[in-house]
GROMACS .gro file of C-alpha atoms in nm:
model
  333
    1UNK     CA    1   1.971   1.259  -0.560
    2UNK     CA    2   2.016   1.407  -0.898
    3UNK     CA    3   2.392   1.448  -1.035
    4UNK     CA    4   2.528   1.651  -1.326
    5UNK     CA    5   2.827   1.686  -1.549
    6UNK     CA    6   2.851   2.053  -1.704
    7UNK     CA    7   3.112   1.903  -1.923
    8UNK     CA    8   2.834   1.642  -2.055
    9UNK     CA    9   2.529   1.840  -2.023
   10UNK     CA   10   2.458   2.217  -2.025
   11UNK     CA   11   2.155   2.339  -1.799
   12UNK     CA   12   1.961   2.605  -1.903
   13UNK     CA   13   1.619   2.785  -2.037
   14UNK     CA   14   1.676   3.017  -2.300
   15UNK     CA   15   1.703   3.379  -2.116
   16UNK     CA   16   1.489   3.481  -2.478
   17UNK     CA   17   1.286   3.179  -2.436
   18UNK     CA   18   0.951   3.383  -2.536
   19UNK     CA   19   0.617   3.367  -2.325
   20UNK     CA   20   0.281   3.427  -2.456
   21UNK     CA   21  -0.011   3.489  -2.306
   22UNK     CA   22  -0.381   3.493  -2.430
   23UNK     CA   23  -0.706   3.491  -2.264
   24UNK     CA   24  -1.075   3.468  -2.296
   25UNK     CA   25  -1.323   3.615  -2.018
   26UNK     CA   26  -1.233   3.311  -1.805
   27UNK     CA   27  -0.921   3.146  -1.912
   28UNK     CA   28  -0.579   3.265  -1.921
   29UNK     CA   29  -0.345   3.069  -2.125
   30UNK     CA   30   0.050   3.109  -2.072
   31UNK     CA   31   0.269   2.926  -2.335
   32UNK     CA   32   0.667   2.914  -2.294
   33UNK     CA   33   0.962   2.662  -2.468
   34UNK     CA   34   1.188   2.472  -2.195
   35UNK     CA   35   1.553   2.344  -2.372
   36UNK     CA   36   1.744   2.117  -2.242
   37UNK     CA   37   2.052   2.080  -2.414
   38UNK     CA   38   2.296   1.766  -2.374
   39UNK     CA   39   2.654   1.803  -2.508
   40UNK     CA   40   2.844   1.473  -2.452
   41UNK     CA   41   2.548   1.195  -2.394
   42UNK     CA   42   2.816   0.947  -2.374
   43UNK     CA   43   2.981   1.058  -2.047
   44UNK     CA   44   2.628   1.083  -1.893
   45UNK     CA   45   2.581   0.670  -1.954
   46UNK     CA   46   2.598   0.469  -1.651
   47UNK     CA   47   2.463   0.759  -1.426
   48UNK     CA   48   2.242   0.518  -1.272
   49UNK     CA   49   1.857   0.476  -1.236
   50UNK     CA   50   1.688   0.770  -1.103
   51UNK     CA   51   1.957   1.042  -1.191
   52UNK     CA   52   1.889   1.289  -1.377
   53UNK     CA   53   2.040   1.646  -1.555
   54UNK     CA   54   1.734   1.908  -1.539
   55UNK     CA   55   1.671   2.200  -1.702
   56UNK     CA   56   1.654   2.544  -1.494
   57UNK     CA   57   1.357   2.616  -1.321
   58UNK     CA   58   1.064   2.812  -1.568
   59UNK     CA   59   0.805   3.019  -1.447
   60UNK     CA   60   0.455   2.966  -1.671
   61UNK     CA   61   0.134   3.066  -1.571
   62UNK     CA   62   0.239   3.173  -1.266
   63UNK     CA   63   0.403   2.835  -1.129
   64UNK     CA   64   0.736   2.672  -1.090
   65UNK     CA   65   0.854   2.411  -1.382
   66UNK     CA   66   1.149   2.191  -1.461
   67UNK     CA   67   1.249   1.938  -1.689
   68UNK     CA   68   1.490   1.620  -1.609
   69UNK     CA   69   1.646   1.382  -1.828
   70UNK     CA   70   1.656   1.066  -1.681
   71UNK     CA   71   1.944   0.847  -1.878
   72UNK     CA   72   1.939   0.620  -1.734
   73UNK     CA   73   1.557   0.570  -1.656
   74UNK     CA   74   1.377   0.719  -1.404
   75UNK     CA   75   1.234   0.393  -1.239
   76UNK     CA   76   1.371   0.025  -1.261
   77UNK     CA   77   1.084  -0.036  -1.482
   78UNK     CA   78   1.201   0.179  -1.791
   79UNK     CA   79   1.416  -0.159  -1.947
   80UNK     CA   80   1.664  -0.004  -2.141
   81UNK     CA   81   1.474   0.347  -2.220
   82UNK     CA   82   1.603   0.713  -2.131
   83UNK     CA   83   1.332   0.903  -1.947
   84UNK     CA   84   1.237   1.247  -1.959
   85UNK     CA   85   0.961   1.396  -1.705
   86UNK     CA   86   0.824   1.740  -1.616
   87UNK     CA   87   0.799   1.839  -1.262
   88UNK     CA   88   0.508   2.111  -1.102
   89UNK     CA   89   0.720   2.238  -0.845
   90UNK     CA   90   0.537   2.472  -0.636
   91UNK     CA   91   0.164   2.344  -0.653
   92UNK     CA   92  -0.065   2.576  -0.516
   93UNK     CA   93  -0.350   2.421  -0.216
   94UNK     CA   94  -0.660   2.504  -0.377
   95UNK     CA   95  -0.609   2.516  -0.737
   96UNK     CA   96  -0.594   2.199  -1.028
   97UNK     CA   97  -0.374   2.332  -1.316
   98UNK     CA   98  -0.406   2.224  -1.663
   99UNK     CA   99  -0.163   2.191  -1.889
  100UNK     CA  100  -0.075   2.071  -2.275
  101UNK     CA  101   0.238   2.008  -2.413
  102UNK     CA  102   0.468   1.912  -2.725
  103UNK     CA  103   0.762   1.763  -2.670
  104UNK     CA  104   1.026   1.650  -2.906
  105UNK     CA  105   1.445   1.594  -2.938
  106UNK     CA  106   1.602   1.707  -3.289
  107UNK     CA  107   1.982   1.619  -3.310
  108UNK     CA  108   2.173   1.913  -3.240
  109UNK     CA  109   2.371   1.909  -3.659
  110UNK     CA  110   2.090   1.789  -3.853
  111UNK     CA  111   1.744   1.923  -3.630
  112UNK     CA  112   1.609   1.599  -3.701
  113UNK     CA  113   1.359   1.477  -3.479
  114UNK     CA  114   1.542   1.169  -3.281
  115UNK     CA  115   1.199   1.048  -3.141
  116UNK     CA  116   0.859   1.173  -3.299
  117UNK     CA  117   0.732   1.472  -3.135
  118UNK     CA  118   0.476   1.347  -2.855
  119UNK     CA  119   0.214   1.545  -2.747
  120UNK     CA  120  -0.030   1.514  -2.439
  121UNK     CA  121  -0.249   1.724  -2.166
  122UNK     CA  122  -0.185   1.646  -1.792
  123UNK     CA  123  -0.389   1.786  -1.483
  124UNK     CA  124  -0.185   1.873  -1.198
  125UNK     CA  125  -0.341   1.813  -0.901
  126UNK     CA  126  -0.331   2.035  -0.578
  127UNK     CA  127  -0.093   2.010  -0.275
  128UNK     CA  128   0.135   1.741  -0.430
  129UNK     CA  129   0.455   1.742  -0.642
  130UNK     CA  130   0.342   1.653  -0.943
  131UNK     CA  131   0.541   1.500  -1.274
  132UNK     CA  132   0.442   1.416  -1.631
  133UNK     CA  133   0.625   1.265  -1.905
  134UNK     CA  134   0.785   0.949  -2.080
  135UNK     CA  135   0.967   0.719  -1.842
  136UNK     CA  136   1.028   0.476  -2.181
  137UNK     CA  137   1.065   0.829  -2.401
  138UNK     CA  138   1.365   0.679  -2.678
  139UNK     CA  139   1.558   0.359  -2.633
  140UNK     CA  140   1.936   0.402  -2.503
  141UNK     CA  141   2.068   0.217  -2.802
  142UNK     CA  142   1.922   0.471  -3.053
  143UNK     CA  143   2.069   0.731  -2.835
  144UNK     CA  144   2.421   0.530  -2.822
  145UNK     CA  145   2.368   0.483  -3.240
  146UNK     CA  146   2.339   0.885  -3.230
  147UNK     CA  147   2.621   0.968  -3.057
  148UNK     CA  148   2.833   0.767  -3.283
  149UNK     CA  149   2.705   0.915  -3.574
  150UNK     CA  150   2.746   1.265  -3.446
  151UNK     CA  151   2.871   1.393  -3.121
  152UNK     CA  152   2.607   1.275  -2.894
  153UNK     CA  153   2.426   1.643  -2.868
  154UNK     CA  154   2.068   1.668  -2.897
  155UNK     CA  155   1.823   1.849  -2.744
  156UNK     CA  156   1.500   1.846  -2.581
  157UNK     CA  157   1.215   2.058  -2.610
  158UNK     CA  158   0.879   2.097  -2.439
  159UNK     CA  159   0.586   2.353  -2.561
  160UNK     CA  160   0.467   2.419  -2.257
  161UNK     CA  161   0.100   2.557  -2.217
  162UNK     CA  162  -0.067   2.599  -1.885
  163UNK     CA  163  -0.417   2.687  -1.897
  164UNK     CA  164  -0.541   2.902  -1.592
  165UNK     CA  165  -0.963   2.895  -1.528
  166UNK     CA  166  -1.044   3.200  -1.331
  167UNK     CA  167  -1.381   3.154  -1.266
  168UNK     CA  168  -1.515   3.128  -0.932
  169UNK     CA  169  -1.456   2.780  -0.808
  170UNK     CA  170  -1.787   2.541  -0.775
  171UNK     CA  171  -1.981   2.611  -0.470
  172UNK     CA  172  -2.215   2.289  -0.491
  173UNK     CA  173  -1.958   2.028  -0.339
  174UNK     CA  174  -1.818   2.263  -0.087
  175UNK     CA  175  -2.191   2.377   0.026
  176UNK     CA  176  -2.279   1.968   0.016
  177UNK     CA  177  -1.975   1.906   0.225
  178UNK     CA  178  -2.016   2.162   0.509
  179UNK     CA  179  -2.440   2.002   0.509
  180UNK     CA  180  -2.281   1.704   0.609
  181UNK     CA  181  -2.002   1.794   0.853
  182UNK     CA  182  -2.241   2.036   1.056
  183UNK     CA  183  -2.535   1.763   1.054
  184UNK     CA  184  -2.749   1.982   0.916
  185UNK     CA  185  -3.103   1.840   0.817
  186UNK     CA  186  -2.959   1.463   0.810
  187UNK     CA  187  -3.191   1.175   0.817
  188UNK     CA  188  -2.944   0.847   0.863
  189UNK     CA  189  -2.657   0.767   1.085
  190UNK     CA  190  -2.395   0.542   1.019
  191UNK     CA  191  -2.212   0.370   1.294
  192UNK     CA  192  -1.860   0.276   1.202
  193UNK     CA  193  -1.658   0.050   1.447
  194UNK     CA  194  -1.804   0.311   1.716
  195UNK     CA  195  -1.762   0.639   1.542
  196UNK     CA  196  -2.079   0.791   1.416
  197UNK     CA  197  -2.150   0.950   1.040
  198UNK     CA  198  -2.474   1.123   0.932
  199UNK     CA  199  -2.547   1.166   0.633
  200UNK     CA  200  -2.850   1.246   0.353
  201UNK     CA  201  -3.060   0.910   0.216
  202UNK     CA  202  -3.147   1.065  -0.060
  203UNK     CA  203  -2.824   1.221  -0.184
  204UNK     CA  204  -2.660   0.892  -0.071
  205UNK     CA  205  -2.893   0.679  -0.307
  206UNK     CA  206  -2.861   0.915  -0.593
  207UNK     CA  207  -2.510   0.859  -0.599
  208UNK     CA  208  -2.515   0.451  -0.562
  209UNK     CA  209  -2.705   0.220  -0.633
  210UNK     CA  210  -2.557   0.021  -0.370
  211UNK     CA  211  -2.707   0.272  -0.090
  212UNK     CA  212  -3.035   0.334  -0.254
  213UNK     CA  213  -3.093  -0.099  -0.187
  214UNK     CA  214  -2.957  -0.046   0.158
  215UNK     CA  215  -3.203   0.268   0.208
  216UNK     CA  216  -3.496   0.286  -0.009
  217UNK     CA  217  -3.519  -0.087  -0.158
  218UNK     CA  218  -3.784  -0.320  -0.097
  219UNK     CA  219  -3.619  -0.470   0.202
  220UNK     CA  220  -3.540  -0.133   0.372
  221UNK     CA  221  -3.629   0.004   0.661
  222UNK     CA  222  -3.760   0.334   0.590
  223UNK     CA  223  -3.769   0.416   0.962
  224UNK     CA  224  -3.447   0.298   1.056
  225UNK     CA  225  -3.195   0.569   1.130
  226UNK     CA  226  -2.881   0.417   1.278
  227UNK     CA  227  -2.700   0.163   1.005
  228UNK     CA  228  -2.369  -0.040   1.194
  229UNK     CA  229  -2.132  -0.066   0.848
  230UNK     CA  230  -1.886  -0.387   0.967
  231UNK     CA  231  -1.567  -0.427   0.791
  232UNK     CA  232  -1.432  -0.067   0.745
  233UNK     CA  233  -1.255   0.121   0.897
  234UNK     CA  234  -1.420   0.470   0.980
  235UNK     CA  235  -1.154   0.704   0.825
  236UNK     CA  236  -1.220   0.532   0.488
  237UNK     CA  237  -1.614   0.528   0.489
  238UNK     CA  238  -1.554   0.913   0.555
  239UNK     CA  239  -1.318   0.916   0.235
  240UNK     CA  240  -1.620   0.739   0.083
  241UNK     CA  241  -1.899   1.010   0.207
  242UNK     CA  242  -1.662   1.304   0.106
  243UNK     CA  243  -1.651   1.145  -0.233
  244UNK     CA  244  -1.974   1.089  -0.264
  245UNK     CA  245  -2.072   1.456  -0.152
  246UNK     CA  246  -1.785   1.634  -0.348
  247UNK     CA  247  -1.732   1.411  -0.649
  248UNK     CA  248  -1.367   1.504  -0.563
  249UNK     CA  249  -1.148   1.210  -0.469
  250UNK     CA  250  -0.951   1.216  -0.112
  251UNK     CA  251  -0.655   1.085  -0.384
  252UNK     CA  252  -0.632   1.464  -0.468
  253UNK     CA  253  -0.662   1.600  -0.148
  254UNK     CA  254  -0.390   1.443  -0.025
  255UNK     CA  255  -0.074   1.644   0.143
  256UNK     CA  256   0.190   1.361   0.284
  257UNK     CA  257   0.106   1.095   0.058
  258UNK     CA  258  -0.159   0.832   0.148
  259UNK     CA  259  -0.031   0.469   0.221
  260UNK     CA  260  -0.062   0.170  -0.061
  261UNK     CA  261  -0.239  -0.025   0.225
  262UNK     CA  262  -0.503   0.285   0.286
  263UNK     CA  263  -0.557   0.289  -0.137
  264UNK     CA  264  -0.614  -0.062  -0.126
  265UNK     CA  265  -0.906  -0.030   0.139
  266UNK     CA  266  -1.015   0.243  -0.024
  267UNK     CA  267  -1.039   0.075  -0.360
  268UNK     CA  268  -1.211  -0.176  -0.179
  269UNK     CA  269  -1.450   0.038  -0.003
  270UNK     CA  270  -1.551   0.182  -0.340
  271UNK     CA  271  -1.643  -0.111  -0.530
  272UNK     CA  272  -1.859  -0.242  -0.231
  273UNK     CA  273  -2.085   0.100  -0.263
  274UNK     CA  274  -2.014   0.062  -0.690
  275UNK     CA  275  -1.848   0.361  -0.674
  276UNK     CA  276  -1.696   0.285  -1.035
  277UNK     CA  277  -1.494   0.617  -1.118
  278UNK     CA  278  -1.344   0.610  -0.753
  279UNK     CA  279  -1.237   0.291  -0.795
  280UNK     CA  280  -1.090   0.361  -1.115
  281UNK     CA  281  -0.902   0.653  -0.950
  282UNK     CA  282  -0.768   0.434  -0.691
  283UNK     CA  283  -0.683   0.127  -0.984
  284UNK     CA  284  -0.467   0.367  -1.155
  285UNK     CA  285  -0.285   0.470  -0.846
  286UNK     CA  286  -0.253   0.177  -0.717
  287UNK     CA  287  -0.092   0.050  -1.036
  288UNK     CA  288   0.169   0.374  -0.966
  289UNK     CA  289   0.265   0.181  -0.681
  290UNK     CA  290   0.370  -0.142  -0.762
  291UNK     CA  291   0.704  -0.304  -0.643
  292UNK     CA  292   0.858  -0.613  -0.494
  293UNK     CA  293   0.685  -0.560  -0.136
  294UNK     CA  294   0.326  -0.449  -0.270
  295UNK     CA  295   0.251  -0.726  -0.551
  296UNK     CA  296   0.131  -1.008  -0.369
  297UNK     CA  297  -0.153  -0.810  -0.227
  298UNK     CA  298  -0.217  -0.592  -0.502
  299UNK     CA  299  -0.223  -0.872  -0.745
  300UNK     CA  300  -0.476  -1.038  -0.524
  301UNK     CA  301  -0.712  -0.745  -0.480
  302UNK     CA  302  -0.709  -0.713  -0.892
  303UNK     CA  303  -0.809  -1.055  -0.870
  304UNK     CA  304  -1.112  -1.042  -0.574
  305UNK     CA  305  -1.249  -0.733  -0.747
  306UNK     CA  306  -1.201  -0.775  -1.133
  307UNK     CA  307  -0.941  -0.446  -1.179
  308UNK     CA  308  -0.832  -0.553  -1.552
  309UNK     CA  309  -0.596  -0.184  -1.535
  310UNK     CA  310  -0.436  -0.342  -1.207
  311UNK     CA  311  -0.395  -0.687  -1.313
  312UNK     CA  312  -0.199  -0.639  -1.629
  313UNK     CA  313   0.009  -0.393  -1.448
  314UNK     CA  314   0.056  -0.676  -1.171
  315UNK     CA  315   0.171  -0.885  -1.492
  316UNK     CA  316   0.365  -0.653  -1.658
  317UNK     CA  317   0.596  -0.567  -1.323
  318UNK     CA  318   0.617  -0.981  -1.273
  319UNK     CA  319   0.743  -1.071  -1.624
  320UNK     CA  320   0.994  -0.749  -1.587
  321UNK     CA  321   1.116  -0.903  -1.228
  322UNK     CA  322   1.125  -1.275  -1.406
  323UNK     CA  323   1.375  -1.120  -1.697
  324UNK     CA  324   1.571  -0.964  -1.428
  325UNK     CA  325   1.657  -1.290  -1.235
  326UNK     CA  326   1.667  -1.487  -1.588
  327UNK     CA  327   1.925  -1.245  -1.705
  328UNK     CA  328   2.134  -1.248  -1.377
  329UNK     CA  329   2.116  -1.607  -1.423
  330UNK     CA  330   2.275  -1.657  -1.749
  331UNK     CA  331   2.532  -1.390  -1.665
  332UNK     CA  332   2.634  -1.621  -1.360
  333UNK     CA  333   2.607  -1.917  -1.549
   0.00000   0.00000   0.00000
């Protein structure tokens, strides 16, 4: 639950906040300035992890924006940072919008620049609530040194661009995809713990190696046309076929929010077929996901199928929980 002080922090977007738009025969771009100005930073200390001020909500390019100051950190994994995070608030089903952005916090007397300005492009993906930003974005002491220099204001601003592609969405993936949900002109079957797939050998072996062994190698069966996959379970191989079909991963399509346990099949599923920028995709959310219940397994899956990305992150989050208990520790003691 977010919580705010209007005596510590003052909500707002400039009402003369100015929006400009250009555009080429394709792309519209629609650039705006979000403010969030904080008054009193000291009476906003001790708010707790995960509460925030925001900023009114912004419309740019057509969508819903906000801005929230986290701080007190917007996860227990920010240490002893402040946060600060955009949020897409409205995402719309069947569009991907990108964005670029400058943001940067001058101290309210002096417009110096408390952190230097940090600048970035994001791609918010469809149906989900999407965020960006700095979860470690300035250390709470420098903030603390600031407000006893001054009067703890300061204020943070975001260029905000978001960059709208109007041409006619790709028609390859979709066509590929409806091919292989109607079953039309497919040569190969896949049996799945008794639900049935069929599919295309030869788009199948263009996009892995792994299936072009399976189906064209010198050990294959060229007439075979049923193949029993064991250890899968069917709703993944089909996130694996719509993959490979779409190049669009089922990460993206997803509405309610996919399980860790699911992403962790999935992960696996991918590097079995060598799938390498799926797995990726599921490595870096995966690595989103990490907390006390999830890092046994995760941390042995990084091991079993040599995720560097999701091993240091299993690190990192260990050492964090290690300086946790050693601090408690030596307070008790």
């Amino acid at each position: 639950m977010a919580k705010s002080s209007t005596s510590a922090a003052e909500e707002r977007v400039p009402e003369d906040s100015e929006i400009t738009t250009s555009r080429s025969i394709t792309v519209t771009e629609s650039t705006a300035t979000l403010s969030l100005e904080v008054t009193d930073y000291p009476k906003l200390k001790g708010m707790g992890v995960g509460q925030f001020i925001k900023s009114r909500v912004f419309k740019v390019g057509g969508n819903d924006w906000e801005m929230r100051f986290y701080p007190d950190g917007c996860n227990n994994e920010c240490d002893d940072n402040a946060s600060v995070l955009v949020y897409y608030l409205n995402a719309r089903k069947e569009e991907l919008v990108s964005t670029r952005w400058a943001l940067s916090m001058p101290e309210k007397k002096s417009q110096v620049d408390v952190v230097s300005p940090l600048v970035g492009k994001c791609v918010f993906t469809r149906r989900k609530l999407s965020n960006w930003g700095y979860p470690e974005f300035v250390k709470k002491a420098k903030l603390d040194s600031l407000s006893e220099l001054g009067d703890g204001c300061f204020t943070i601003l975001c260029v905000f661009t978001v960059i709208i592609d109007e041409s006619p969405a790709m028609e390859l993936p979709r066509d590929l995809e409806g091919m292989r949900r109607d079953g039309r002109e497919t040569d190969v079957t896949f049996r799945v713990d008794g639900q049935e797939f069929r599919a295309h050998r030869p788009l199948l072996a263009a996009r892995s190696a792994v299936f072009e062994a399976q189906l064209f190698g010198p050990m294959a069966d060229k007439d075979m046309q049923c193949v029993k996959v064991v250890d899968m379970e069917p709703a993944i191989f089909d996130m694996i076929l719509h993959y490979i079909y779409t190049d669009w991963s089922p990460i993206c399509d997803d509405e309610e929010g996919y399980s860790t346990a699911v992403m962790q099949h999935l992960l696996v599923a991918s590097d079995r077929y060598g799938l390498d920028r799926l797995k990726s995709m599921c490595e870096e959310e995966l690595c989103k996901r990490i907390n006390a219940e999830t890092i046994a397994t995760t941390s042995a899956l990084a091991d079993q199928h040599h995720c560097k990305l999701l091993k240091d992150a299993c690190e990192k989050f260990e050492s964090s929980q290690f300086t946790k208990v050693l601090s408690v520790t030596t307070a008790t003691d």
